[in-house]
Tab-separated table of C-alpha atoms in Angstrom:
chain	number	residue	atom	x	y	z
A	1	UNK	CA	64.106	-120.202	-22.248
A	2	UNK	CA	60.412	-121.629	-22.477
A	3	UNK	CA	58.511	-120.282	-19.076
A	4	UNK	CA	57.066	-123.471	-16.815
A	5	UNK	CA	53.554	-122.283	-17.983
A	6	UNK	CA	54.722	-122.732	-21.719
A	7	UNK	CA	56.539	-125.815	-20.861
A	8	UNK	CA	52.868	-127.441	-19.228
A	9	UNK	CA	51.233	-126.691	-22.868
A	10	UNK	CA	52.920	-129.863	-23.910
A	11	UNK	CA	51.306	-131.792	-20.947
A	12	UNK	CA	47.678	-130.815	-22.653
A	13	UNK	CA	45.733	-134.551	-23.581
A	14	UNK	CA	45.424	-134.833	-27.566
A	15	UNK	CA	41.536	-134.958	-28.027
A	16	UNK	CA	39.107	-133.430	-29.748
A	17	UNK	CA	39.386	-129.877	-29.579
A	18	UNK	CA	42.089	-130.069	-31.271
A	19	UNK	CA	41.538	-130.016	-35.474
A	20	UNK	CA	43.405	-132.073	-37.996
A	21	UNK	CA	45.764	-134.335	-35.113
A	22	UNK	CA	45.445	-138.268	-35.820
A	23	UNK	CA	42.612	-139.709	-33.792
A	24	UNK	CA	45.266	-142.643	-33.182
A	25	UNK	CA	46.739	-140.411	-30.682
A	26	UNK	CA	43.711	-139.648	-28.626
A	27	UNK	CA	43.347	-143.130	-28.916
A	28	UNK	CA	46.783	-143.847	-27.426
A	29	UNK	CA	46.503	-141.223	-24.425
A	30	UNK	CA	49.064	-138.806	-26.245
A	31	UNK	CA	49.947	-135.691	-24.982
A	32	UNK	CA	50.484	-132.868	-27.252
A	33	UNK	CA	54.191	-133.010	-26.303
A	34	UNK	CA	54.162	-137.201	-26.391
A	35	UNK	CA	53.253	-136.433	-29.976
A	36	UNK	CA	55.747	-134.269	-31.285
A	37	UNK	CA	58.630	-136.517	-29.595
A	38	UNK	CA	57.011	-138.983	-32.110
A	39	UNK	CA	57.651	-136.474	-34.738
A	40	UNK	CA	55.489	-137.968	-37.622
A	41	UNK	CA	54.887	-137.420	-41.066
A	42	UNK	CA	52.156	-134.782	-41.791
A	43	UNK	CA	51.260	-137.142	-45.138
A	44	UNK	CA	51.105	-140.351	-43.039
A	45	UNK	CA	51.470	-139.989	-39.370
A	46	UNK	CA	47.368	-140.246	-39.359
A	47	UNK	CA	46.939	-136.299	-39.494
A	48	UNK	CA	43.377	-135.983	-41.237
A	49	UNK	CA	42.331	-132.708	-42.992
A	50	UNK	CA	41.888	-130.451	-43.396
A	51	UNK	CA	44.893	-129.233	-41.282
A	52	UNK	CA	46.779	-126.068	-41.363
A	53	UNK	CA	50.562	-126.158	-40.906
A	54	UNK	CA	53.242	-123.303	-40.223
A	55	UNK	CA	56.579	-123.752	-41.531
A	56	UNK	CA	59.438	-124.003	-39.224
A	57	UNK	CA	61.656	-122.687	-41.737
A	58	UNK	CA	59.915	-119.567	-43.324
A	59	UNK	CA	58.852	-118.687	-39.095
A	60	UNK	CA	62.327	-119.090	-38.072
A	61	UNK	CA	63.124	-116.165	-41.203
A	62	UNK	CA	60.374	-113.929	-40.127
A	63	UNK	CA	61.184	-114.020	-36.629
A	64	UNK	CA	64.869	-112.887	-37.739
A	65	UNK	CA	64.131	-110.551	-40.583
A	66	UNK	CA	62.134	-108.629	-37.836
A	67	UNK	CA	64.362	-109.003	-34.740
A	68	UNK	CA	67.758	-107.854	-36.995
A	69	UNK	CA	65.209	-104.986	-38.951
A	70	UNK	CA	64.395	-103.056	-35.379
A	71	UNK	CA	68.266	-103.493	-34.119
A	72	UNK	CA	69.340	-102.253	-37.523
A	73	UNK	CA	67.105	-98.905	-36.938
A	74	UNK	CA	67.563	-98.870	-33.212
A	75	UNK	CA	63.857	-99.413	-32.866
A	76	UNK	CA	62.307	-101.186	-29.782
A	77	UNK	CA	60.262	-103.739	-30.584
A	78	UNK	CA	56.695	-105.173	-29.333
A	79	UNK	CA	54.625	-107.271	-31.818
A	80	UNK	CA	51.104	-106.963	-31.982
A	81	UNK	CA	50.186	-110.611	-30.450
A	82	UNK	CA	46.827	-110.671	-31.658
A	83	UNK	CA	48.273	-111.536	-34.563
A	84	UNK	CA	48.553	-115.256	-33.292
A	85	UNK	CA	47.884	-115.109	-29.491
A	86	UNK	CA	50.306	-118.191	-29.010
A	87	UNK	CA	52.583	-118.317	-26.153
A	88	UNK	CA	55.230	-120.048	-27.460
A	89	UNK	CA	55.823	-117.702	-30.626
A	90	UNK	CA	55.792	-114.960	-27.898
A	91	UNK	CA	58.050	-116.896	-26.334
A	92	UNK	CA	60.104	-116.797	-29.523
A	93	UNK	CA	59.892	-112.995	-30.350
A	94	UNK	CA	61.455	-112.219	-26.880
A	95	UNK	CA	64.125	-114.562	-27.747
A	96	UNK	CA	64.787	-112.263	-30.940
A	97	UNK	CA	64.946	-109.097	-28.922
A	98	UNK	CA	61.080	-107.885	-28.699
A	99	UNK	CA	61.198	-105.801	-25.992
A	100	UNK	CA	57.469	-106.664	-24.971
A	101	UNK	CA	54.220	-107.839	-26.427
A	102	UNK	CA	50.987	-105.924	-27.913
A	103	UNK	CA	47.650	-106.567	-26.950
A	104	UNK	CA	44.252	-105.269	-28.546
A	105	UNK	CA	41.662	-105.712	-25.472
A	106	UNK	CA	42.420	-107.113	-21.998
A	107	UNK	CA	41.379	-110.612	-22.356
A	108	UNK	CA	44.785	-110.414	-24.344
A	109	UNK	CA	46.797	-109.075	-22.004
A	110	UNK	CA	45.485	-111.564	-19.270
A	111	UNK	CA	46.890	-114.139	-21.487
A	112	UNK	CA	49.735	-112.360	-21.778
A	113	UNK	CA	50.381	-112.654	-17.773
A	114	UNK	CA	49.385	-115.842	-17.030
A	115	UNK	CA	52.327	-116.840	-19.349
A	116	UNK	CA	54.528	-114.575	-17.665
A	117	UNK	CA	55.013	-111.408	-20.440
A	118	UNK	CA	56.106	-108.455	-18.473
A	119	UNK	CA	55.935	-106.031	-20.442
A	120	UNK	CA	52.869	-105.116	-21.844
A	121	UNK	CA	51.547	-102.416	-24.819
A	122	UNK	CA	48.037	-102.297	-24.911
A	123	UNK	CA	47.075	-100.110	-28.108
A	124	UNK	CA	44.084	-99.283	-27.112
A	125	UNK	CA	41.689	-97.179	-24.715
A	126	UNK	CA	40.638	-99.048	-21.420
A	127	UNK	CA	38.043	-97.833	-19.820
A	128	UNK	CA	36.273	-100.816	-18.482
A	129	UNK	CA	36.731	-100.904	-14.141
A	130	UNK	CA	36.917	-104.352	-13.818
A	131	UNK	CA	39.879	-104.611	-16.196
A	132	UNK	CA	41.493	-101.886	-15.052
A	133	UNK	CA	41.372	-103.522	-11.201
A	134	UNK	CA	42.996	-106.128	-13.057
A	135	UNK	CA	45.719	-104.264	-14.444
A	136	UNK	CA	46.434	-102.081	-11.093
A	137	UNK	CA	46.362	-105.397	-8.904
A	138	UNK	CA	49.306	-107.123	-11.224
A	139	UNK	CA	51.307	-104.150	-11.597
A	140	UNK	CA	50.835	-103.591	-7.268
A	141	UNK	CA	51.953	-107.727	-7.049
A	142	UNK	CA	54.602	-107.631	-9.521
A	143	UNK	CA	56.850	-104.306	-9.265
A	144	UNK	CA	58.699	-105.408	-12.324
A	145	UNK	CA	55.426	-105.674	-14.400
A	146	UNK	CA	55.626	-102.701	-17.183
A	147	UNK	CA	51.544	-101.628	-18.729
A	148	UNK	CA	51.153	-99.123	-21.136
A	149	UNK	CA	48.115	-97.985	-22.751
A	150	UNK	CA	46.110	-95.102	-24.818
A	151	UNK	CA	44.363	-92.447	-23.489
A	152	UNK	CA	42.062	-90.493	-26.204
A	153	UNK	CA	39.879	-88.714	-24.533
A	154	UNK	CA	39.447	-86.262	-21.097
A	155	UNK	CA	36.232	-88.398	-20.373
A	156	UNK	CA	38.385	-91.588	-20.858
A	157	UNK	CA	40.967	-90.054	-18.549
A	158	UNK	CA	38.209	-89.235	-15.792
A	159	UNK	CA	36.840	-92.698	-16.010
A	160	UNK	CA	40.192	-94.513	-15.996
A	161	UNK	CA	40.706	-92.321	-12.690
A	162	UNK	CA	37.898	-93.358	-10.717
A	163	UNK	CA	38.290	-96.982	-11.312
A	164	UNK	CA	42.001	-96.711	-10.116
A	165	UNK	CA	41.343	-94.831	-7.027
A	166	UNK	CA	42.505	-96.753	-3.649
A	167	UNK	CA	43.677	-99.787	-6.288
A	168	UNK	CA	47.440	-98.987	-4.731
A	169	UNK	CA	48.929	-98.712	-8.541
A	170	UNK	CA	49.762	-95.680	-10.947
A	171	UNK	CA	49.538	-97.152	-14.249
A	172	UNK	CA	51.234	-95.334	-17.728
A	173	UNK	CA	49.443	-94.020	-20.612
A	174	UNK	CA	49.924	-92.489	-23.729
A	175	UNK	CA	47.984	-89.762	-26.097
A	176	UNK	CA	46.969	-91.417	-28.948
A	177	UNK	CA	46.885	-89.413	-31.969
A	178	UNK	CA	44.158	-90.114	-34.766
A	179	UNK	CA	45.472	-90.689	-37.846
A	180	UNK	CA	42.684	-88.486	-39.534
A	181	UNK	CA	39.214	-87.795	-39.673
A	182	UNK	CA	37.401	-91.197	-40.820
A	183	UNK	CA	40.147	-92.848	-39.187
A	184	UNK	CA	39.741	-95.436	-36.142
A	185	UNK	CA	40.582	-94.120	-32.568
A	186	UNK	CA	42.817	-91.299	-31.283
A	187	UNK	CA	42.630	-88.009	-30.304
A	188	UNK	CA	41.585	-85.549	-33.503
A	189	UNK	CA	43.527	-82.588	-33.400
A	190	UNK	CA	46.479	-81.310	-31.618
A	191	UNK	CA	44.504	-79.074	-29.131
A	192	UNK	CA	42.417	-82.500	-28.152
A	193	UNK	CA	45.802	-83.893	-27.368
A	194	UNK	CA	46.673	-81.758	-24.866
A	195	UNK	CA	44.075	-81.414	-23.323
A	196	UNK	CA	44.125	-85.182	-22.585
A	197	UNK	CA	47.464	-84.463	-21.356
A	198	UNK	CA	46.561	-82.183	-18.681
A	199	UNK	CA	43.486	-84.558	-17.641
A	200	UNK	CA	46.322	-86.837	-16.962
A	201	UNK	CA	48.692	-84.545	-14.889
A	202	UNK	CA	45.624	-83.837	-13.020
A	203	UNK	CA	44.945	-87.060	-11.448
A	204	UNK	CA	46.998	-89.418	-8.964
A	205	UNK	CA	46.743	-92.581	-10.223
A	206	UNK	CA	47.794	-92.079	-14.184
A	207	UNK	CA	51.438	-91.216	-15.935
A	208	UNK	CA	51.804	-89.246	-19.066
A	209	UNK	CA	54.822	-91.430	-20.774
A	210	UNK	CA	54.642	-90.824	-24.180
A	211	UNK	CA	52.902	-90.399	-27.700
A	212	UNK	CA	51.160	-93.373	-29.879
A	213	UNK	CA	49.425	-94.160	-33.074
A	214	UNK	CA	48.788	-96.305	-35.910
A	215	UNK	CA	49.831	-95.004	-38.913
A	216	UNK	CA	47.750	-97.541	-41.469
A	217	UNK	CA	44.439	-96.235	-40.247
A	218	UNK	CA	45.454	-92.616	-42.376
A	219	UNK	CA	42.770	-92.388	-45.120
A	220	UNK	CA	44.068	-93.642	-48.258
A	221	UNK	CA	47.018	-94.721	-46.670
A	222	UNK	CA	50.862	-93.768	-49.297
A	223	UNK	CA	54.099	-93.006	-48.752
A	224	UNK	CA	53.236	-89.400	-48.376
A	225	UNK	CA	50.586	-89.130	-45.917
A	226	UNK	CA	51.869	-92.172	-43.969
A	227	UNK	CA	55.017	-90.034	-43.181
A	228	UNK	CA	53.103	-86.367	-42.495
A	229	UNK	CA	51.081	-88.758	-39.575
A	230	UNK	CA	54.080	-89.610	-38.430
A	231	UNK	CA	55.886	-86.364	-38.329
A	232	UNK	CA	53.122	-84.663	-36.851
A	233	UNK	CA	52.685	-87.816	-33.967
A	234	UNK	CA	56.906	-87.191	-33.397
A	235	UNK	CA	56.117	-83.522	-33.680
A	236	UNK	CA	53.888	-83.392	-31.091
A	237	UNK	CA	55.962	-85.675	-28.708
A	238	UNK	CA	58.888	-82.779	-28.926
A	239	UNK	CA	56.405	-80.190	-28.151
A	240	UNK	CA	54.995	-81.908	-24.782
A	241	UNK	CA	58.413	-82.636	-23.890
A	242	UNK	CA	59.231	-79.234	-23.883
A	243	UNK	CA	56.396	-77.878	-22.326
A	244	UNK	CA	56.651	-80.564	-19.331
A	245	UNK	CA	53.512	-82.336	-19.984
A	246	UNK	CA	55.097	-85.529	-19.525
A	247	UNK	CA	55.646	-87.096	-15.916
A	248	UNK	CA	58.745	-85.763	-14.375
A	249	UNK	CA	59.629	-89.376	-12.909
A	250	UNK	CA	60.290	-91.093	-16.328
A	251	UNK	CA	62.928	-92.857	-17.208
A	252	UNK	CA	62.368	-92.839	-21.056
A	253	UNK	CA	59.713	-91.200	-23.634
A	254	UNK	CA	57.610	-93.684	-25.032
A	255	UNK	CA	57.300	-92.981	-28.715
A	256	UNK	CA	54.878	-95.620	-30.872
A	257	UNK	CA	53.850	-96.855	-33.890
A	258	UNK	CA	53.967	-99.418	-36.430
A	259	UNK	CA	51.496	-102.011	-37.750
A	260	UNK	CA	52.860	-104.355	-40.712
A	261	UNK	CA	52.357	-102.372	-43.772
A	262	UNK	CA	54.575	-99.602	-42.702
A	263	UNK	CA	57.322	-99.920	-40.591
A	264	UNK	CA	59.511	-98.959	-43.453
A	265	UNK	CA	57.870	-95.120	-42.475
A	266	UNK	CA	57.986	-95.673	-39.049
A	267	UNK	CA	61.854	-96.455	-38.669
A	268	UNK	CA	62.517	-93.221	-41.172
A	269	UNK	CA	60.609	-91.065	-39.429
A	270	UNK	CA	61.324	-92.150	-35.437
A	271	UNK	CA	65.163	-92.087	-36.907
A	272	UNK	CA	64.892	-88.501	-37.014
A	273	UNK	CA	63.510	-87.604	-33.525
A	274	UNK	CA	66.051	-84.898	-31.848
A	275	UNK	CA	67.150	-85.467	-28.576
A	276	UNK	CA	64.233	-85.265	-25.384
A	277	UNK	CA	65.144	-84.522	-22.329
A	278	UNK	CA	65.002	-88.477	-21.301
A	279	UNK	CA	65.948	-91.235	-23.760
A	280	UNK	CA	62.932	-92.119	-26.339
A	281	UNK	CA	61.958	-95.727	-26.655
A	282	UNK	CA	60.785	-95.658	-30.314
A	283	UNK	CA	58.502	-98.528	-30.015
A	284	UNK	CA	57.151	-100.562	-33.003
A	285	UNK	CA	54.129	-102.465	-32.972
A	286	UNK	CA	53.933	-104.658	-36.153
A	287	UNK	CA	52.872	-108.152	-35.343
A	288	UNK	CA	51.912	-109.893	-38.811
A	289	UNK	CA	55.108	-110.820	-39.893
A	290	UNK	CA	55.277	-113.565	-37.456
A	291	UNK	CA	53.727	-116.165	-39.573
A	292	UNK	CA	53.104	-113.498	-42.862
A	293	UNK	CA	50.283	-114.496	-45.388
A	294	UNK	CA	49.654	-115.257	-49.223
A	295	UNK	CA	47.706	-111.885	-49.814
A	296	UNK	CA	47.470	-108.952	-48.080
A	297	UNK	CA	50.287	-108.437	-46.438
A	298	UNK	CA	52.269	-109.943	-48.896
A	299	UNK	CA	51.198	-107.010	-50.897
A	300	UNK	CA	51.468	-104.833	-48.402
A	301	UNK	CA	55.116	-105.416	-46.718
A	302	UNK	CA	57.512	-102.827	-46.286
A	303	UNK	CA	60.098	-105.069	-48.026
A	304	UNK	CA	58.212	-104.849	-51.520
A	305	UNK	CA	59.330	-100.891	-50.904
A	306	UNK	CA	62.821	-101.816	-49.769
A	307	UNK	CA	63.734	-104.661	-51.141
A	308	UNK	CA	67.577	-104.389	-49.754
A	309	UNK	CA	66.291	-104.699	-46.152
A	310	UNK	CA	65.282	-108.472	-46.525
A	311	UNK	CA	61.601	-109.886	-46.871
A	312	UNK	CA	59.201	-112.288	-45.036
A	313	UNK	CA	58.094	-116.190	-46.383
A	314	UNK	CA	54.734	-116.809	-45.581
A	315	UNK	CA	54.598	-119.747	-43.299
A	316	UNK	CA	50.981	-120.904	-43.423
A	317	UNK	CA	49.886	-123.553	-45.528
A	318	UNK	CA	46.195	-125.004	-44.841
A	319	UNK	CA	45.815	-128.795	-46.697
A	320	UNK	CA	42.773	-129.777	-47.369
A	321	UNK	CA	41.373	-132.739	-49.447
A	322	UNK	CA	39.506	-133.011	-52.469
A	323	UNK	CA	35.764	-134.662	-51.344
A	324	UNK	CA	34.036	-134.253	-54.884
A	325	UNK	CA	34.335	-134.033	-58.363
A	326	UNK	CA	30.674	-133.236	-59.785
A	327	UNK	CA	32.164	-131.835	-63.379
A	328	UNK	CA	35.430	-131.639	-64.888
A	329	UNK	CA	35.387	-127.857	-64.029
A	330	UNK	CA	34.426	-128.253	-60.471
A	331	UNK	CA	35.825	-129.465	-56.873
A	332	UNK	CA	35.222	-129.327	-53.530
A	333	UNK	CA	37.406	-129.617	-50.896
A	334	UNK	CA	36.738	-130.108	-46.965
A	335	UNK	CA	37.196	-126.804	-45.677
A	336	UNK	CA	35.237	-123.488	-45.172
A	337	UNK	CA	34.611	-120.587	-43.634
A	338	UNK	CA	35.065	-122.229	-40.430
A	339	UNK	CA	38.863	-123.140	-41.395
A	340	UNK	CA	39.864	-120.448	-43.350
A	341	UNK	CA	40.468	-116.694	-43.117
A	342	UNK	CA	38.435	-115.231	-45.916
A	343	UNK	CA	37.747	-111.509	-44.649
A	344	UNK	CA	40.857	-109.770	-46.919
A	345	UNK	CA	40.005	-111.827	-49.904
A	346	UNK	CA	39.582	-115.623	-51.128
A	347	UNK	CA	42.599	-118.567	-50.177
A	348	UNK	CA	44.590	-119.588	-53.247
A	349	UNK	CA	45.665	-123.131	-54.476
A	350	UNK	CA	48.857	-123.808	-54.439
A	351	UNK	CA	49.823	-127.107	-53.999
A	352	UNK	CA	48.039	-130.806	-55.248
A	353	UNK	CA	49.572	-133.364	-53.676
A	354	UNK	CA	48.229	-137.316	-55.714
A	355	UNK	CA	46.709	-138.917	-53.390
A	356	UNK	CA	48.046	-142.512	-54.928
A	357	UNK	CA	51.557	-141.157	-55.161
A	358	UNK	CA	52.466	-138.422	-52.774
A	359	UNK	CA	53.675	-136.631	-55.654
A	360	UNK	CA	53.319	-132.685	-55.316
A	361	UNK	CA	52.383	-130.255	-58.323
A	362	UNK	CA	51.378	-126.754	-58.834
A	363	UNK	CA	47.762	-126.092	-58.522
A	364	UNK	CA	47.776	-124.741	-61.804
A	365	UNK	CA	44.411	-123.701	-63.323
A	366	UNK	CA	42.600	-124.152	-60.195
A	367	UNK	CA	40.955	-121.235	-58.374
A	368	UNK	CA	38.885	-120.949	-55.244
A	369	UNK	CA	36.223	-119.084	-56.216
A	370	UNK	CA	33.349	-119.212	-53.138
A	371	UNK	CA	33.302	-120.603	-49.454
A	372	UNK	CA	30.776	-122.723	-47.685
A	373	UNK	CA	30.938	-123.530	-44.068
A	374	UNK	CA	32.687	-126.309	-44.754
A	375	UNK	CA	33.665	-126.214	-48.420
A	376	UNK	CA	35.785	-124.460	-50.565
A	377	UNK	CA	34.475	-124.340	-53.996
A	378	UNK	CA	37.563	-124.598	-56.650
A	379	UNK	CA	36.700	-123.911	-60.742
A	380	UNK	CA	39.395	-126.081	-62.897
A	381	UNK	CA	40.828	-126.079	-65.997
A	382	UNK	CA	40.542	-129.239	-66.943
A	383	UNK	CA	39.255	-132.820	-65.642
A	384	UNK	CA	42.950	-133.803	-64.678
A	385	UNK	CA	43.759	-130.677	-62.538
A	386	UNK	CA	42.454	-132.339	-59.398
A	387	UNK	CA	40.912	-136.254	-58.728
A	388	UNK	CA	39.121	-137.448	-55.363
A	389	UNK	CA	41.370	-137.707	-52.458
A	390	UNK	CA	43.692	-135.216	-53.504
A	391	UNK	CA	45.383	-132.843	-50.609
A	392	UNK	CA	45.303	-129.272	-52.253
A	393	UNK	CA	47.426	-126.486	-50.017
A	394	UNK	CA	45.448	-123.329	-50.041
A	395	UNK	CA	47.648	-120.197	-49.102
A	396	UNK	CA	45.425	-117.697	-46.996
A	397	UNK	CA	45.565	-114.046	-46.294
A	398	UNK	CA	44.963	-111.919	-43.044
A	399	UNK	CA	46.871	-113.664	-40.158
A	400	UNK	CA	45.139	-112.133	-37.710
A	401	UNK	CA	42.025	-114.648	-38.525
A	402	UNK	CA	43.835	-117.460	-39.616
A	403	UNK	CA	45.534	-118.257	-35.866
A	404	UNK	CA	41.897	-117.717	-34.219
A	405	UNK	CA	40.499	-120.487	-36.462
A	406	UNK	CA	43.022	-122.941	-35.025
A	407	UNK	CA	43.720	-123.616	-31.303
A	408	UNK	CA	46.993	-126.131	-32.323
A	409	UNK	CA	49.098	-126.343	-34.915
A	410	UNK	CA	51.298	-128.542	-36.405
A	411	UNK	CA	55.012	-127.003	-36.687
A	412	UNK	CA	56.405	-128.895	-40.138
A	413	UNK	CA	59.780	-129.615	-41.345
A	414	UNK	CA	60.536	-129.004	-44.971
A	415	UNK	CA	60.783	-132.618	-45.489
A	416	UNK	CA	57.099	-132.730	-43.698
A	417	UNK	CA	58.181	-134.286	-40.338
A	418	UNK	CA	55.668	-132.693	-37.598
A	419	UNK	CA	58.071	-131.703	-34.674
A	420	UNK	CA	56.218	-129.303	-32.524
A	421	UNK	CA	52.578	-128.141	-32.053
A	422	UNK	CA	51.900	-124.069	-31.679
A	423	UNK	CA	49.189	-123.606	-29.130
A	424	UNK	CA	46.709	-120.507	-29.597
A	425	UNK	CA	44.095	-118.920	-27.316
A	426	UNK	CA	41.525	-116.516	-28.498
């Protein structure tokens, strides 16, 4: 059930911060949710381009294939949100069991709250006082508020300590374990891990509940060396419980990994964890799936590995339109780098749809092969690949900076019919 702060997204004016909506319904005094009760044709309800779209169909999949994956390996589940950062697909992730939502930095999680997310996995060290007065003053106003972050360091620790003093609030961290040398964040070495542990027993206002990671950040990332992170991060979560490093008030061990290349590892690995003294909430993270992509992760998924476990659609689709034809081996169309995520590789064509007939064709021969600000360059085959006034679909990899490009978008049918509008905030 949509919270009343999701509910007032639909009560936002249609104007112009909003890309690619008809300038009719600005025009008109439409509301974003005024529109979608209209629920036009992306083609010719007045939607100009270029516009990106996510499929209602191939979003509804992904949200299931993920939801019935973690039940099926009794893994907890908290996508990464700033994959999307859109309220109402969080909205939709609960509804398929998530167990809570990921955040990245605490401008995230802030979102997070003021949409009414209570639980929250912030993978990542916090350090920074002001945030972390944030985070003690919602957990002290909301006892049913659940925060969990990374710890890394004793420093860290010492820092995170003094900010929290007198704030009223104990807030729960976990060691994060590097995935390597040249690797991202995270405690190096075992030894560094508990010694972060005991800088956390010795203060008042933090709680040892678990052991985190992120398993894609291993250098030169396979099946192999994926799993020996793993082991060792699981490892090392028996050994502390054991040796009573974490808090004796938990209810559950907080176990963590998962990004969206290799969950496949995670769920084999977690599914072999022995028994803990408290119950282990094997929490994964990945958060990419919700919308999936035409490149990298498509590559990348899990489901390429294990085919019998289901698979993802990807559910973008950014139309543009064909603005000029200088040479029968060249075309631009009206979006760039401002439209499109290009930082894991180049869109690709997909789709022409005639502009004179609606009719819809493969974009065969035609290649994006550089990006402008504002225009795509494409190399054809042939003079009669593409004409003036042509919508081409470009397919687009890396979803994480594909939603941050676009602060609403249109939710499509698969007969084109525009029925809801996706709201982002980065």
């Amino acid at each position: 059930m949509a919270s009343d702060a999701v509910r007032r997204l639909a009560d936002e004016p249609v104007d112009h911060r909003f890309k690619g909506l008809p300038p009719d319904a600005q025009t008109a005094g439409l509301t974003v949710g005024g529109l979608a009760t209209q629920a036009r044709g992306l083609y010719d309800g007045g939607f100009t381009t270029p516009v990106l779209t996510l499929d209602a169909d191939a979003l509804e999949h992904n949200l299931t294939a993920l939801g019935e994956y973690a039940r099926r390996h009794d893994l907890a589940f908290a996508p990464h949100g700033k994959t999307c950062m859109a309220p109402q697909l969080f909205e939709r992730q609960l509804e398929h069991g998530a167990w809570g939502i990921t955040a990245a930095v605490p401008h995230q999680a802030r979102v997070y709250r003021a949409f009414g997310i209570g639980r929250i996995f912030l993978a990542n060290e916090l350090v920074d006082p002001a945030a972390l007065h944030w985070v003690a003053d919602e957990l002290a106003a909301d006892p049913g508020f659940r925060f969990v972050c990374y710890v890394d360091s004793v420093r860290g620790v010492q820092l995170m300590d003094r900010a929290l003093q007198g704030r009223g609030a104990v807030v729960d961290v976990v060691v994060e374990l590097g995935a390597g040398e040249g690797a991202r964040t995270g405690a190096r070495t075992d030894e560094d891990c508990r010694a972060v542990a005991d800088a956390v027993a010795a203060t008042t206002t933090l709680r040892l509940t678990g052991i985190a990671g992120y398993e894609a950040e291993v250098p030169g990332a396979d099946p192999d060396s994926v799993h020996a992170y793993l082991r060792r991060l699981t490892g090392l979560a028996v050994e502390f419980d054991k040796a009573g490093r974490f808090a004796p008030d938990l209810e559950e061990i907080v176990v963590s990994a998962g990004g969206s290349a290799w969950f496949d590892a995670v769920a084999d690995v977690f599914a072999a964890i022995p028994p803990l003294s408290r119950p282990v909430l094997r929490l994964l993270r990945s958060g990419a799936y919700v919308s999936h992509d035409h490149g990298w992760y498509t590559r990348l998924t899990p489901f390429n590995r294990v085919p019998e476990e289901g698979g993802l659609r990807p559910a973008f689709r950014l139309w543009t339109q064909v603005v000029s034809r200088p040479s029968p081996t060249q075309a631009f169309v009206n979006a760039g780098k401002r439209d499109i995520a290009y930082d894991l590789g180049l869109p690709e064509a997909e789709l022409v749809r005639d502009a004179l007939t609606g009719e819809e064709r493969p974009a065969t021969g035609i290649r994006v092969v550089k990006l402008s600000d504002q225009h795509a360059w494409l190399e054809t085959g042939s003079a009669d690949d593409v004409q003036v006034g042509d919508w081409v679909a470009l397919g687009m990899s890396h979803p994480c900076t594909i939603f941050e490009k676009w602060p609403l978008i249109p939710l499509v049918q698969s007969d084109g019919t525009v029925t809801d509008f996706v709201r982002t905030f980065f």
